[in-house]
Amino acid sequence: MKFNWGTGLVVGMILFIGFIVFLVYRMTTDHNLNHDLVTEGYYQKEMELQQDIYAQQNSAAMEKQITGLKNDMGYLLQFPEGYNPEKITGRIFMYRPSNKQLDFDLPLNMTDLNFLIPDQRLLEGRWNITIDWEYDGKSYRFKKQITY
């Protein structure tokens, strides 16, 4: 068989197509390459986006914001003065970007204007805190990135 540039071109194309087919097969069957969405209910969260925008605007309009600080017992969230803690309801979502198994929710049941996230629940590293809360029928949303 004579090997000319036409034969070389066909062999090169067959090898390239074979490599692409192998790569696609490998990527779709290897379970180590499994990539998830950021959240399971991605589309549901997208539908709730406008309510979240209003809640964030309500939080931005507050005279004083929620503050947080790290202490020996955990991470302490301090709500501003002037709010009745018994009327505050909601939840705190702690999101760990590096490991979704560490994400957790806490109910926001308060007796004073301070809320402690226990040290046992938090590992060192980056966390995203999202507090969705209501006060007198008005929704608020507080978001903050911390390094614990």
Coordinates of N, CA and C in Angstrom, one line a residue:
M1 N 0.8 -1.2 0.0 CA 0.0 0.0 0.0 C 0.9 1.2 0.0
K2 N 0.5 2.1 -0.8 CA 1.3 3.4 -1.0 C 0.7 4.4 0.0
F3 N 1.6 5.0 0.8 CA 1.2 6.0 1.9 C 1.5 7.4 1.3
N4 N 0.4 8.1 0.9 CA 0.6 9.4 0.4 C -0.1 10.4 1.4
W5 N -0.2 11.7 1.0 CA -0.8 12.7 1.9 C -2.3 12.5 2.1
G6 N -3.0 11.9 1.2 CA -4.4 11.6 1.3 C -4.6 10.5 2.3
T7 N -3.8 9.5 2.3 CA -3.9 8.4 3.3 C -3.6 8.9 4.6
G8 N -2.5 9.7 4.8 CA -2.2 10.3 6.1 C -3.2 11.2 6.6
L9 N -3.9 12.0 5.8 CA -5.0 12.8 6.2 C -6.2 12.0 6.8
V10 N -6.5 10.9 6.1 CA -7.6 10.0 6.5 C -7.2 9.4 7.8
V11 N -6.0 8.8 7.9 CA -5.6 8.2 9.2 C -5.6 9.2 10.3
G12 N -5.1 10.4 10.1 CA -5.1 11.4 11.1 C -6.5 11.8 11.6
M13 N -7.4 11.9 10.6 CA -8.8 12.2 11.0 C -9.5 11.1 11.8
I14 N -9.2 9.9 11.4 CA -9.8 8.7 12.1 C -9.2 8.6 13.6
L15 N -7.9 8.9 13.7 CA -7.3 8.9 15.1 C -7.9 10.0 15.9
F16 N -8.1 11.2 15.3 CA -8.7 12.3 16.1 C -10.1 12.0 16.5
I17 N -10.9 11.5 15.6 CA -12.3 11.2 15.9 C -12.4 10.1 16.9
G18 N -11.5 9.1 16.9 CA -11.4 8.1 17.9 C -11.1 8.6 19.2
F19 N -10.1 9.6 19.3 CA -9.8 10.2 20.6 C -10.9 11.0 21.1
I20 N -11.7 11.7 20.3 CA -12.8 12.5 20.8 C -13.9 11.6 21.3
V21 N -14.2 10.5 20.6 CA -15.2 9.5 21.1 C -14.8 8.9 22.4
F22 N -13.5 8.5 22.5 CA -13.0 8.0 23.8 C -13.1 9.0 24.9
L23 N -12.8 10.2 24.7 CA -12.9 11.3 25.7 C -14.3 11.5 26.2
V24 N -15.2 11.5 25.2 CA -16.7 11.7 25.6 C -17.2 10.5 26.4
Y25 N -16.8 9.3 26.0 CA -17.2 8.1 26.7 C -16.6 8.2 28.1
R26 N -15.4 8.5 28.3 CA -14.7 8.5 29.6 C -15.3 9.6 30.5
M27 N -15.7 10.8 30.0 CA -16.2 11.8 30.8 C -17.6 11.5 31.2
T28 N -18.4 10.8 30.4 CA -19.8 10.5 30.8 C -19.9 9.3 31.7
T29 N -18.9 8.4 31.8 CA -19.1 7.2 32.6 C -18.2 7.3 33.9
D30 N -17.3 8.2 34.0 CA -16.4 8.2 35.2 C -17.2 9.0 36.3
H31 N -17.5 8.3 37.4 CA -18.2 8.9 38.5 C -17.4 9.8 39.3
N32 N -16.1 9.8 39.2 CA -15.2 10.8 39.9 C -15.4 12.2 39.3
L33 N -15.9 12.3 38.1 CA -16.1 13.6 37.4 C -17.5 14.1 37.5
N34 N -18.2 13.7 38.5 CA -19.6 14.1 38.7 C -19.7 15.5 39.3
H35 N -20.3 16.4 38.5 CA -20.5 17.8 39.0 C -21.9 18.1 39.2
D36 N -22.2 18.6 40.4 CA -23.6 19.0 40.8 C -23.8 20.5 40.6
L37 N -25.1 20.8 40.5 CA -25.4 22.2 40.6 C -25.1 22.8 42.0
V38 N -25.1 24.1 42.1 CA -24.8 24.7 43.4 C -25.8 24.3 44.5
T39 N -27.1 24.3 44.1 CA -28.2 23.9 45.0 C -29.0 22.9 44.2
E40 N -29.7 22.0 45.0 CA -30.6 21.0 44.3 C -31.8 21.7 43.7
G41 N -32.4 22.6 44.4 CA -33.6 23.3 43.9 C -33.3 24.5 43.1
Y42 N -32.4 24.4 42.1 CA -31.9 25.6 41.4 C -33.1 26.4 40.7
Y43 N -33.9 25.7 40.0 CA -35.0 26.3 39.3 C -36.1 26.9 40.2
Q44 N -36.3 26.3 41.3 CA -37.3 26.8 42.3 C -36.7 28.1 42.9
K45 N -35.4 28.1 43.2 CA -34.8 29.3 43.8 C -34.8 30.4 42.8
E46 N -34.7 30.1 41.5 CA -34.8 31.2 40.5 C -36.1 31.8 40.5
M47 N -37.2 31.1 40.7 CA -38.5 31.6 40.7 C -38.7 32.6 41.9
E48 N -38.0 32.3 43.0 CA -38.2 33.1 44.2 C -37.2 34.3 44.2
L49 N -36.6 34.6 43.1 CA -35.6 35.7 43.1 C -36.1 37.1 43.4
Q50 N -37.3 37.4 42.9 CA -37.8 38.8 43.1 C -38.2 39.0 44.6
Q51 N -38.7 38.0 45.3 CA -38.9 38.2 46.7 C -37.6 38.4 47.5
D52 N -36.6 37.7 47.0 CA -35.3 37.8 47.7 C -34.7 39.2 47.4
I53 N -34.9 39.8 46.3 CA -34.5 41.1 46.0 C -35.2 42.1 46.9
Y54 N -36.5 42.0 47.0 CA -37.2 42.9 47.9 C -36.7 42.8 49.4
A55 N -36.5 41.5 49.8 CA -36.0 41.3 51.2 C -34.6 41.9 51.4
Q56 N -33.8 41.9 50.4 CA -32.4 42.5 50.5 C -32.5 44.0 50.5
Q57 N -33.5 44.5 49.7 CA -33.7 46.0 49.7 C -34.2 46.4 51.1
N58 N -35.1 45.7 51.7 CA -35.5 46.0 53.1 C -34.4 46.0 54.1
S59 N -33.5 45.0 53.9 CA -32.3 44.9 54.8 C -31.4 46.1 54.6
A60 N -31.2 46.5 53.3 CA -30.3 47.6 53.0 C -30.8 48.9 53.6
A61 N -32.2 49.0 53.7 CA -32.8 50.3 54.1 C -32.8 50.4 55.7
M62 N -32.4 49.4 56.4 CA -32.3 49.4 57.8 C -31.3 50.5 58.2
E63 N -31.5 51.2 59.4 CA -30.6 52.2 59.9 C -29.3 51.5 60.3
K64 N -29.4 50.4 61.0 CA -28.2 49.6 61.5 C -28.4 48.2 61.0
Q65 N -27.3 47.6 60.6 CA -27.2 46.3 60.0 C -26.9 45.2 61.1
I66 N -27.2 44.0 60.7 CA -26.8 42.9 61.6 C -25.3 42.8 61.6
T67 N -24.7 42.6 62.7 CA -23.2 42.4 62.8 C -22.9 41.0 63.3
G68 N -21.7 40.6 63.0 CA -21.3 39.3 63.5 C -19.8 39.3 63.9
L69 N -19.5 38.5 64.9 CA -18.2 38.4 65.3 C -17.9 37.0 65.9
K70 N -16.6 36.6 65.7 CA -16.2 35.3 66.2 C -15.7 35.4 67.6
N71 N -16.2 34.5 68.5 CA -15.8 34.4 69.8 C -15.4 33.0 70.2
D72 N -15.1 32.7 71.4 CA -14.7 31.4 71.8 C -15.8 30.3 71.7
M73 N -17.1 30.7 71.8 CA -18.2 29.8 71.8 C -18.7 29.6 70.3
G74 N -18.3 30.4 69.4 CA -18.8 30.3 68.0 C -18.9 31.6 67.3
Y75 N -19.8 31.8 66.5 CA -20.0 33.0 65.7 C -21.3 33.7 66.2
L76 N -21.1 34.9 66.7 CA -22.3 35.6 67.4 C -22.8 36.6 66.4
L77 N -24.1 36.5 66.1 CA -24.8 37.5 65.3 C -25.6 38.4 66.2
Q78 N -25.4 39.7 66.0 CA -26.1 40.7 66.8 C -27.1 41.5 65.9
F79 N -28.3 41.4 66.3 CA -29.4 42.2 65.6 C -29.4 43.6 66.2
P80 N -29.8 44.6 65.4 CA -29.8 46.0 65.9 C -30.8 46.3 66.9
E81 N -30.5 47.3 67.7 CA -31.4 47.7 68.8 C -32.7 48.2 68.2
G82 N -33.8 48.1 69.0 CA -35.1 48.6 68.5 C -36.0 47.5 68.0
Y83 N -35.5 46.3 67.8 CA -36.4 45.2 67.4 C -36.8 44.3 68.6
N84 N -38.0 43.9 68.6 CA -38.5 43.0 69.7 C -38.1 41.6 69.3
P85 N -37.2 40.9 70.0 CA -36.7 39.6 69.6 C -37.7 38.5 69.5
E86 N -38.8 38.6 70.3 CA -39.9 37.6 70.2 C -40.6 37.7 68.9
K87 N -40.6 38.8 68.2 CA -41.3 39.0 66.9 C -40.5 38.6 65.7
I88 N -39.2 38.3 65.9 CA -38.3 38.0 64.8 C -38.4 36.5 64.6
T89 N -38.8 36.1 63.4 CA -38.8 34.7 63.0 C -38.0 34.5 61.7
G90 N -37.6 33.3 61.5 CA -36.9 33.0 60.2 C -35.9 31.9 60.4
R91 N -34.9 31.9 59.5 CA -33.9 30.8 59.5 C -32.6 31.3 59.1
I92 N -31.5 30.6 59.5 CA -30.2 30.9 59.1 C -29.6 29.8 58.3
F93 N -29.1 30.0 57.1 CA -28.6 29.0 56.3 C -27.1 29.2 56.2
M94 N -26.3 28.2 56.6 CA -24.8 28.3 56.5 C -24.4 27.4 55.3
Y95 N -23.7 28.1 54.4 CA -23.3 27.4 53.1 C -21.8 27.4 53.1
R96 N -21.3 26.2 52.9 CA -19.8 25.9 52.8 C -19.5 25.7 51.3
P97 N -18.9 26.6 50.6 CA -18.7 26.5 49.2 C -17.8 25.3 48.8
S98 N -16.9 24.8 49.7 CA -16.0 23.7 49.4 C -16.6 22.4 49.6
N99 N -17.7 22.2 50.4 CA -18.2 20.9 50.7 C -19.7 21.1 51.1
K100 N -20.6 20.6 50.2 CA -22.0 20.7 50.5 C -22.5 19.9 51.6
Q101 N -21.8 18.9 52.1 CA -22.2 18.1 53.2 C -22.1 18.9 54.5
L102 N -21.4 20.0 54.5 CA -21.2 20.8 55.7 C -22.3 21.8 55.9
D103 N -23.1 22.0 54.8 CA -24.2 23.1 54.8 C -25.2 22.7 55.9
F104 N -25.8 23.7 56.6 CA -26.9 23.4 57.5 C -27.8 24.6 57.7
D105 N -29.0 24.3 58.2 CA -30.0 25.4 58.5 C -30.2 25.4 60.0
L106 N -30.4 26.6 60.5 CA -30.8 26.8 61.9 C -32.1 27.6 62.0
P107 N -33.0 27.2 62.8 CA -34.2 28.1 63.0 C -33.8 29.3 63.8
L108 N -34.4 30.4 63.5 CA -34.1 31.7 64.2 C -35.1 31.9 65.3
N109 N -34.9 31.3 66.5 CA -35.7 31.5 67.7 C -34.9 32.3 68.6
M110 N -35.3 33.5 68.9 CA -34.5 34.4 69.7 C -35.3 34.9 71.0
T111 N -34.5 35.0 72.1 CA -35.0 35.6 73.3 C -34.4 36.9 73.6
D112 N -33.2 37.2 73.0 CA -32.6 38.5 73.0 C -32.1 38.8 71.6
L113 N -31.4 39.9 71.4 CA -31.0 40.4 70.1 C -29.7 39.7 69.6
N114 N -29.2 38.7 70.3 CA -28.0 38.0 70.0 C -28.3 36.6 69.6
F115 N -27.7 36.0 68.6 CA -27.9 34.6 68.2 C -26.5 34.0 68.0
L116 N -26.3 32.9 68.7 CA -24.9 32.2 68.6 C -25.0 31.0 67.7
I117 N -24.1 30.9 66.7 CA -23.9 29.7 65.9 C -22.8 29.0 66.6
P118 N -23.1 27.7 67.1 CA -22.1 27.0 68.0 C -20.8 26.7 67.2
D119 N -19.7 26.7 68.0 CA -18.4 26.4 67.4 C -18.3 25.0 66.9
Q120 N -19.1 24.1 67.4 CA -19.0 22.7 67.0 C -19.6 22.5 65.6
R121 N -20.4 23.4 65.1 CA -21.0 23.3 63.8 C -20.1 23.9 62.7
L122 N -19.2 24.7 63.1 CA -18.4 25.5 62.1 C -16.9 25.0 62.1
L123 N -16.5 24.7 60.9 CA -15.1 24.3 60.7 C -14.4 25.6 60.2
E124 N -13.0 25.6 60.3 CA -12.3 26.7 59.8 C -12.4 26.8 58.3
G125 N -12.5 28.0 57.8 CA -12.6 28.2 56.4 C -13.7 29.2 56.1
R126 N -14.0 29.3 54.8 CA -15.0 30.2 54.3 C -16.4 29.7 54.4
W127 N -17.3 30.6 54.9 CA -18.7 30.3 55.0 C -19.5 31.4 54.4
N128 N -20.7 31.1 53.8 CA -21.6 32.2 53.4 C -22.8 32.0 54.4
I129 N -23.1 33.1 55.0 CA -24.3 33.2 55.9 C -25.4 33.9 55.2
T130 N -26.6 33.3 55.2 CA -27.8 33.9 54.7 C -28.9 33.8 55.8
I131 N -29.4 34.9 56.2 CA -30.4 35.0 57.2 C -31.7 35.5 56.5
D132 N -32.7 34.7 56.5 CA -34.0 35.1 56.0 C -34.9 35.2 57.2
W133 N -35.4 36.5 57.4 CA -36.2 36.7 58.6 C -37.3 37.7 58.4
E134 N -38.3 37.6 59.2 CA -39.5 38.5 59.1 C -39.6 39.2 60.4
Y135 N -40.1 40.4 60.3 CA -40.4 41.2 61.5 C -41.6 42.1 61.1
D136 N -42.7 41.9 61.9 CA -44.0 42.6 61.6 C -44.5 42.5 60.2
G137 N -44.4 41.3 59.6 CA -44.9 41.0 58.3 C -44.0 41.5 57.2
K138 N -42.8 42.0 57.5 CA -41.9 42.5 56.5 C -40.7 41.5 56.4
S139 N -40.4 41.1 55.1 CA -39.3 40.2 54.9 C -37.9 40.9 54.8
Y140 N -36.9 40.2 55.4 CA -35.6 40.8 55.3 C -34.6 39.6 54.9
R141 N -33.5 40.0 54.3 CA -32.5 39.0 53.9 C -31.1 39.6 54.1
F142 N -30.3 38.9 54.9 CA -29.0 39.4 55.2 C -28.0 38.3 54.7
K143 N -27.0 38.8 53.9 CA -26.0 37.8 53.4 C -24.6 38.4 53.7
K144 N -23.7 37.4 54.1 CA -22.4 37.8 54.4 C -21.5 36.6 54.2
Q145 N -20.3 36.9 53.7 CA -19.2 35.9 53.6 C -18.2 36.1 54.7
I146 N -18.0 35.0 55.5 CA -17.0 35.1 56.6 C -15.9 34.0 56.4
T147 N -14.8 34.3 57.0 CA -13.8 33.3 57.2 C -13.7 33.0 58.6
Y148 N -14.1 31.7 59.0 CA -14.1 31.4 60.4 C -12.8 30.7 60.8

